[in-house]
JSON list of C-alpha atoms in Angstrom, two decimals:
[
{"chain": "H", "resi": 419, "resn": "UNK", "atom": "CA", "xyz": [121.63, -86.28, 332.45]},
{"chain": "H", "resi": 420, "resn": "UNK", "atom": "CA", "xyz": [120.47, -89.32, 330.06]},
{"chain": "H", "resi": 421, "resn": "UNK", "atom": "CA", "xyz": [120.32, -86.71, 327.28]},
{"chain": "H", "resi": 422, "resn": "UNK", "atom": "CA", "xyz": [124.02, -85.90, 327.66]},
{"chain": "H", "resi": 423, "resn": "UNK", "atom": "CA", "xyz": [125.04, -89.08, 327.79]},
{"chain": "H", "resi": 424, "resn": "UNK", "atom": "CA", "xyz": [123.29, -90.66, 325.10]},
{"chain": "H", "resi": 425, "resn": "UNK", "atom": "CA", "xyz": [124.36, -87.41, 323.34]},
{"chain": "H", "resi": 426, "resn": "UNK", "atom": "CA", "xyz": [127.68, -87.99, 324.19]},
{"chain": "H", "resi": 427, "resn": "UNK", "atom": "CA", "xyz": [127.96, -91.29, 322.83]},
{"chain": "H", "resi": 428, "resn": "UNK", "atom": "CA", "xyz": [126.36, -90.50, 319.53]},
{"chain": "H", "resi": 429, "resn": "UNK", "atom": "CA", "xyz": [129.27, -88.01, 319.21]},
{"chain": "H", "resi": 430, "resn": "UNK", "atom": "CA", "xyz": [132.18, -90.67, 320.05]},
{"chain": "H", "resi": 431, "resn": "UNK", "atom": "CA", "xyz": [130.33, -93.21, 317.81]},
{"chain": "H", "resi": 432, "resn": "UNK", "atom": "CA", "xyz": [130.09, -90.83, 314.73]},
{"chain": "H", "resi": 433, "resn": "UNK", "atom": "CA", "xyz": [133.56, -89.72, 315.68]},
{"chain": "H", "resi": 434, "resn": "UNK", "atom": "CA", "xyz": [135.14, -93.64, 315.95]},
{"chain": "H", "resi": 435, "resn": "UNK", "atom": "CA", "xyz": [133.48, -94.26, 312.90]},
{"chain": "H", "resi": 436, "resn": "UNK", "atom": "CA", "xyz": [135.37, -91.49, 310.56]},
{"chain": "H", "resi": 437, "resn": "UNK", "atom": "CA", "xyz": [136.30, -91.92, 306.99]},
{"chain": "H", "resi": 438, "resn": "UNK", "atom": "CA", "xyz": [140.24, -93.74, 307.24]},
{"chain": "H", "resi": 439, "resn": "UNK", "atom": "CA", "xyz": [142.31, -94.73, 304.58]},
{"chain": "H", "resi": 440, "resn": "UNK", "atom": "CA", "xyz": [143.00, -98.32, 303.36]},
{"chain": "H", "resi": 441, "resn": "UNK", "atom": "CA", "xyz": [145.78, -100.09, 304.34]},
{"chain": "H", "resi": 442, "resn": "UNK", "atom": "CA", "xyz": [146.13, -100.42, 300.13]},
{"chain": "H", "resi": 443, "resn": "UNK", "atom": "CA", "xyz": [146.35, -96.95, 299.87]},
{"chain": "H", "resi": 444, "resn": "UNK", "atom": "CA", "xyz": [148.49, -96.02, 302.44]},
{"chain": "H", "resi": 445, "resn": "UNK", "atom": "CA", "xyz": [151.32, -98.93, 301.43]},
{"chain": "H", "resi": 446, "resn": "UNK", "atom": "CA", "xyz": [150.72, -97.52, 297.37]},
{"chain": "H", "resi": 447, "resn": "UNK", "atom": "CA", "xyz": [154.04, -95.35, 298.50]},
{"chain": "H", "resi": 448, "resn": "UNK", "atom": "CA", "xyz": [156.38, -98.46, 298.71]},
{"chain": "H", "resi": 449, "resn": "UNK", "atom": "CA", "xyz": [158.62, -99.27, 295.68]},
{"chain": "H", "resi": 450, "resn": "UNK", "atom": "CA", "xyz": [161.95, -101.16, 294.78]},
{"chain": "H", "resi": 451, "resn": "UNK", "atom": "CA", "xyz": [163.73, -97.30, 296.56]},
{"chain": "H", "resi": 452, "resn": "UNK", "atom": "CA", "xyz": [161.88, -96.96, 299.27]},
{"chain": "H", "resi": 453, "resn": "UNK", "atom": "CA", "xyz": [160.40, -98.80, 302.07]},
{"chain": "H", "resi": 454, "resn": "UNK", "atom": "CA", "xyz": [158.06, -99.10, 305.09]},
{"chain": "H", "resi": 455, "resn": "UNK", "atom": "CA", "xyz": [159.33, -98.40, 308.02]},
{"chain": "H", "resi": 456, "resn": "UNK", "atom": "CA", "xyz": [156.33, -98.18, 310.45]},
{"chain": "H", "resi": 457, "resn": "UNK", "atom": "CA", "xyz": [152.63, -97.02, 310.21]},
{"chain": "H", "resi": 458, "resn": "UNK", "atom": "CA", "xyz": [149.91, -95.33, 312.43]},
{"chain": "H", "resi": 459, "resn": "UNK", "atom": "CA", "xyz": [146.70, -93.86, 312.21]},
{"chain": "H", "resi": 460, "resn": "UNK", "atom": "CA", "xyz": [145.56, -90.79, 314.32]},
{"chain": "H", "resi": 461, "resn": "UNK", "atom": "CA", "xyz": [142.46, -88.34, 314.20]},
{"chain": "H", "resi": 462, "resn": "UNK", "atom": "CA", "xyz": [141.64, -85.36, 316.26]},
{"chain": "H", "resi": 463, "resn": "UNK", "atom": "CA", "xyz": [138.15, -84.21, 316.98]},
{"chain": "H", "resi": 464, "resn": "UNK", "atom": "CA", "xyz": [138.71, -81.65, 314.63]},
{"chain": "H", "resi": 465, "resn": "UNK", "atom": "CA", "xyz": [138.98, -83.61, 311.94]},
{"chain": "H", "resi": 466, "resn": "UNK", "atom": "CA", "xyz": [135.98, -85.53, 309.95]},
{"chain": "H", "resi": 467, "resn": "UNK", "atom": "CA", "xyz": [138.55, -88.61, 308.86]},
{"chain": "H", "resi": 468, "resn": "UNK", "atom": "CA", "xyz": [141.32, -90.79, 310.21]},
{"chain": "H", "resi": 469, "resn": "UNK", "atom": "CA", "xyz": [144.68, -90.46, 309.19]},
{"chain": "H", "resi": 470, "resn": "UNK", "atom": "CA", "xyz": [147.26, -93.05, 307.88]},
{"chain": "H", "resi": 471, "resn": "UNK", "atom": "CA", "xyz": [150.73, -91.78, 308.63]},
{"chain": "H", "resi": 472, "resn": "UNK", "atom": "CA", "xyz": [153.64, -94.40, 306.85]},
{"chain": "H", "resi": 473, "resn": "UNK", "atom": "CA", "xyz": [157.28, -93.69, 307.80]},
{"chain": "H", "resi": 474, "resn": "UNK", "atom": "CA", "xyz": [159.51, -94.57, 304.94]},
{"chain": "H", "resi": 475, "resn": "UNK", "atom": "CA", "xyz": [162.91, -94.41, 303.98]},
{"chain": "H", "resi": 476, "resn": "UNK", "atom": "CA", "xyz": [164.80, -94.05, 300.89]},
{"chain": "H", "resi": 477, "resn": "UNK", "atom": "CA", "xyz": [167.48, -96.19, 298.49]},
{"chain": "H", "resi": 478, "resn": "UNK", "atom": "CA", "xyz": [170.94, -94.15, 299.70]},
{"chain": "H", "resi": 479, "resn": "UNK", "atom": "CA", "xyz": [171.63, -93.95, 295.96]},
{"chain": "H", "resi": 480, "resn": "UNK", "atom": "CA", "xyz": [168.65, -91.90, 294.72]},
{"chain": "H", "resi": 481, "resn": "UNK", "atom": "CA", "xyz": [167.23, -88.32, 295.06]},
{"chain": "H", "resi": 482, "resn": "UNK", "atom": "CA", "xyz": [164.64, -89.36, 298.42]},
{"chain": "H", "resi": 483, "resn": "UNK", "atom": "CA", "xyz": [162.12, -87.10, 297.20]},
{"chain": "H", "resi": 484, "resn": "UNK", "atom": "CA", "xyz": [162.13, -88.65, 293.76]},
{"chain": "H", "resi": 485, "resn": "UNK", "atom": "CA", "xyz": [162.06, -91.58, 294.63]},
{"chain": "H", "resi": 486, "resn": "UNK", "atom": "CA", "xyz": [159.19, -91.16, 296.55]},
{"chain": "H", "resi": 487, "resn": "UNK", "atom": "CA", "xyz": [157.48, -88.92, 293.96]},
{"chain": "H", "resi": 488, "resn": "UNK", "atom": "CA", "xyz": [157.95, -91.75, 291.63]},
{"chain": "H", "resi": 489, "resn": "UNK", "atom": "CA", "xyz": [156.63, -95.05, 293.72]},
{"chain": "H", "resi": 490, "resn": "UNK", "atom": "CA", "xyz": [153.59, -92.73, 294.10]},
{"chain": "H", "resi": 491, "resn": "UNK", "atom": "CA", "xyz": [152.92, -91.99, 290.68]},
{"chain": "H", "resi": 492, "resn": "UNK", "atom": "CA", "xyz": [153.75, -94.98, 289.40]},
{"chain": "H", "resi": 493, "resn": "UNK", "atom": "CA", "xyz": [150.86, -96.37, 291.88]},
{"chain": "H", "resi": 494, "resn": "UNK", "atom": "CA", "xyz": [148.50, -93.80, 290.39]},
{"chain": "H", "resi": 495, "resn": "UNK", "atom": "CA", "xyz": [148.77, -90.46, 292.55]},
{"chain": "H", "resi": 496, "resn": "UNK", "atom": "CA", "xyz": [149.34, -86.96, 291.03]},
{"chain": "H", "resi": 497, "resn": "UNK", "atom": "CA", "xyz": [151.73, -85.83, 292.44]},
{"chain": "H", "resi": 498, "resn": "UNK", "atom": "CA", "xyz": [153.41, -82.16, 292.93]},
{"chain": "H", "resi": 499, "resn": "UNK", "atom": "CA", "xyz": [156.97, -81.07, 294.84]},
{"chain": "H", "resi": 500, "resn": "UNK", "atom": "CA", "xyz": [156.02, -78.81, 298.13]},
{"chain": "H", "resi": 501, "resn": "UNK", "atom": "CA", "xyz": [156.96, -74.98, 297.97]},
{"chain": "H", "resi": 502, "resn": "UNK", "atom": "CA", "xyz": [157.56, -74.26, 301.32]},
{"chain": "H", "resi": 503, "resn": "UNK", "atom": "CA", "xyz": [158.55, -76.14, 304.39]},
{"chain": "H", "resi": 504, "resn": "UNK", "atom": "CA", "xyz": [157.73, -78.34, 305.89]},
{"chain": "H", "resi": 505, "resn": "UNK", "atom": "CA", "xyz": [156.14, -80.40, 302.98]},
{"chain": "H", "resi": 506, "resn": "UNK", "atom": "CA", "xyz": [158.28, -81.80, 300.16]},
{"chain": "H", "resi": 507, "resn": "UNK", "atom": "CA", "xyz": [155.42, -83.45, 298.63]},
{"chain": "H", "resi": 508, "resn": "UNK", "atom": "CA", "xyz": [151.67, -83.50, 297.77]},
{"chain": "H", "resi": 509, "resn": "UNK", "atom": "CA", "xyz": [149.13, -85.50, 295.81]},
{"chain": "H", "resi": 510, "resn": "UNK", "atom": "CA", "xyz": [145.74, -87.11, 294.97]},
{"chain": "H", "resi": 511, "resn": "UNK", "atom": "CA", "xyz": [144.91, -90.11, 293.97]},
{"chain": "H", "resi": 512, "resn": "UNK", "atom": "CA", "xyz": [142.54, -90.75, 291.81]},
{"chain": "H", "resi": 513, "resn": "UNK", "atom": "CA", "xyz": [143.66, -87.94, 289.11]},
{"chain": "H", "resi": 514, "resn": "UNK", "atom": "CA", "xyz": [140.36, -86.98, 288.22]},
{"chain": "H", "resi": 515, "resn": "UNK", "atom": "CA", "xyz": [137.82, -87.14, 291.00]},
{"chain": "H", "resi": 516, "resn": "UNK", "atom": "CA", "xyz": [140.28, -87.65, 294.12]},
{"chain": "H", "resi": 517, "resn": "UNK", "atom": "CA", "xyz": [139.07, -90.15, 296.79]},
{"chain": "H", "resi": 518, "resn": "UNK", "atom": "CA", "xyz": [142.81, -89.31, 298.92]},
{"chain": "H", "resi": 519, "resn": "UNK", "atom": "CA", "xyz": [145.49, -86.91, 299.36]},
{"chain": "H", "resi": 520, "resn": "UNK", "atom": "CA", "xyz": [149.20, -87.32, 300.78]},
{"chain": "H", "resi": 521, "resn": "UNK", "atom": "CA", "xyz": [151.27, -84.93, 302.08]},
{"chain": "H", "resi": 522, "resn": "UNK", "atom": "CA", "xyz": [155.00, -85.81, 302.55]},
{"chain": "H", "resi": 523, "resn": "UNK", "atom": "CA", "xyz": [157.61, -84.12, 305.30]},
{"chain": "H", "resi": 524, "resn": "UNK", "atom": "CA", "xyz": [160.64, -85.13, 306.88]},
{"chain": "H", "resi": 525, "resn": "UNK", "atom": "CA", "xyz": [160.46, -87.07, 309.95]},
{"chain": "H", "resi": 526, "resn": "UNK", "atom": "CA", "xyz": [162.28, -83.70, 312.26]},
{"chain": "H", "resi": 527, "resn": "UNK", "atom": "CA", "xyz": [159.19, -81.57, 310.96]},
{"chain": "H", "resi": 528, "resn": "UNK", "atom": "CA", "xyz": [156.57, -84.23, 311.53]},
{"chain": "H", "resi": 529, "resn": "UNK", "atom": "CA", "xyz": [158.24, -84.71, 315.18]},
{"chain": "H", "resi": 530, "resn": "UNK", "atom": "CA", "xyz": [158.14, -80.89, 315.31]},
{"chain": "H", "resi": 531, "resn": "UNK", "atom": "CA", "xyz": [154.50, -80.31, 314.69]},
{"chain": "H", "resi": 532, "resn": "UNK", "atom": "CA", "xyz": [152.66, -83.21, 315.22]},
{"chain": "H", "resi": 533, "resn": "UNK", "atom": "CA", "xyz": [154.48, -85.13, 318.35]},
{"chain": "H", "resi": 534, "resn": "UNK", "atom": "CA", "xyz": [151.86, -83.32, 321.07]},
{"chain": "H", "resi": 535, "resn": "UNK", "atom": "CA", "xyz": [148.82, -85.10, 318.86]},
{"chain": "H", "resi": 536, "resn": "UNK", "atom": "CA", "xyz": [150.46, -88.18, 318.35]},
{"chain": "H", "resi": 537, "resn": "UNK", "atom": "CA", "xyz": [152.63, -88.94, 320.74]},
{"chain": "H", "resi": 538, "resn": "UNK", "atom": "CA", "xyz": [152.58, -92.89, 320.13]},
{"chain": "H", "resi": 539, "resn": "UNK", "atom": "CA", "xyz": [152.90, -92.54, 316.87]},
{"chain": "H", "resi": 540, "resn": "UNK", "atom": "CA", "xyz": [156.27, -90.26, 317.05]},
{"chain": "H", "resi": 541, "resn": "UNK", "atom": "CA", "xyz": [157.56, -92.69, 319.88]},
{"chain": "H", "resi": 542, "resn": "UNK", "atom": "CA", "xyz": [156.85, -95.43, 317.11]},
{"chain": "H", "resi": 543, "resn": "UNK", "atom": "CA", "xyz": [158.52, -93.72, 314.43]},
{"chain": "H", "resi": 544, "resn": "UNK", "atom": "CA", "xyz": [161.77, -92.39, 316.31]},
{"chain": "H", "resi": 545, "resn": "UNK", "atom": "CA", "xyz": [162.01, -96.34, 317.09]},
{"chain": "H", "resi": 546, "resn": "UNK", "atom": "CA", "xyz": [161.42, -97.03, 313.93]},
{"chain": "H", "resi": 547, "resn": "UNK", "atom": "CA", "xyz": [163.92, -94.47, 312.17]},
{"chain": "H", "resi": 548, "resn": "UNK", "atom": "CA", "xyz": [166.62, -95.46, 314.61]},
{"chain": "H", "resi": 549, "resn": "UNK", "atom": "CA", "xyz": [170.22, -96.49, 313.11]},
{"chain": "H", "resi": 550, "resn": "UNK", "atom": "CA", "xyz": [168.53, -96.04, 309.49]},
{"chain": "H", "resi": 551, "resn": "UNK", "atom": "CA", "xyz": [171.15, -93.69, 307.83]},
{"chain": "H", "resi": 552, "resn": "UNK", "atom": "CA", "xyz": [169.17, -92.83, 305.34]},
{"chain": "H", "resi": 553, "resn": "UNK", "atom": "CA", "xyz": [166.55, -89.90, 305.00]},
{"chain": "H", "resi": 554, "resn": "UNK", "atom": "CA", "xyz": [163.41, -90.94, 306.41]},
{"chain": "H", "resi": 555, "resn": "UNK", "atom": "CA", "xyz": [159.92, -89.28, 305.49]},
{"chain": "H", "resi": 556, "resn": "UNK", "atom": "CA", "xyz": [156.09, -89.14, 307.19]},
{"chain": "H", "resi": 557, "resn": "UNK", "atom": "CA", "xyz": [153.65, -90.01, 304.24]},
{"chain": "H", "resi": 558, "resn": "UNK", "atom": "CA", "xyz": [150.09, -88.24, 306.06]},
{"chain": "H", "resi": 559, "resn": "UNK", "atom": "CA", "xyz": [147.51, -89.99, 304.12]},
{"chain": "H", "resi": 560, "resn": "UNK", "atom": "CA", "xyz": [144.08, -88.54, 304.34]},
{"chain": "H", "resi": 561, "resn": "UNK", "atom": "CA", "xyz": [140.29, -89.44, 302.66]},
{"chain": "H", "resi": 562, "resn": "UNK", "atom": "CA", "xyz": [138.59, -86.74, 300.89]},
{"chain": "H", "resi": 563, "resn": "UNK", "atom": "CA", "xyz": [135.59, -86.98, 303.03]}
]
């Protein structure tokens, strides 16, 4: 019994100390045309890392994906447009030997695919997006472990 408890504690501690994304990396999506509405962190036991989720809205007079891409590129991200739904944009930072990755999708796609795992984040993001009147996206930042 004691061995099982110790083993469980070690696994929990290792899972609890997963690699994560510094706030400065997650906030690199912010620019004059892209505003951060909310942030959240989440990990599931199947991952070797903790992901940072950032809810963003873009200026209404700009192409939303273009504005997010421009913000990320100006912060040193190598980006590419998503070629399949729900991904609209992906990227790595830095260019040569990436430490971090990002995937961007529309909020409704995030809600459809992630609310079972990240219920609290989804509820927070839904509240933050209410009444925005702008297109809203979720940038999912992850460390490369």
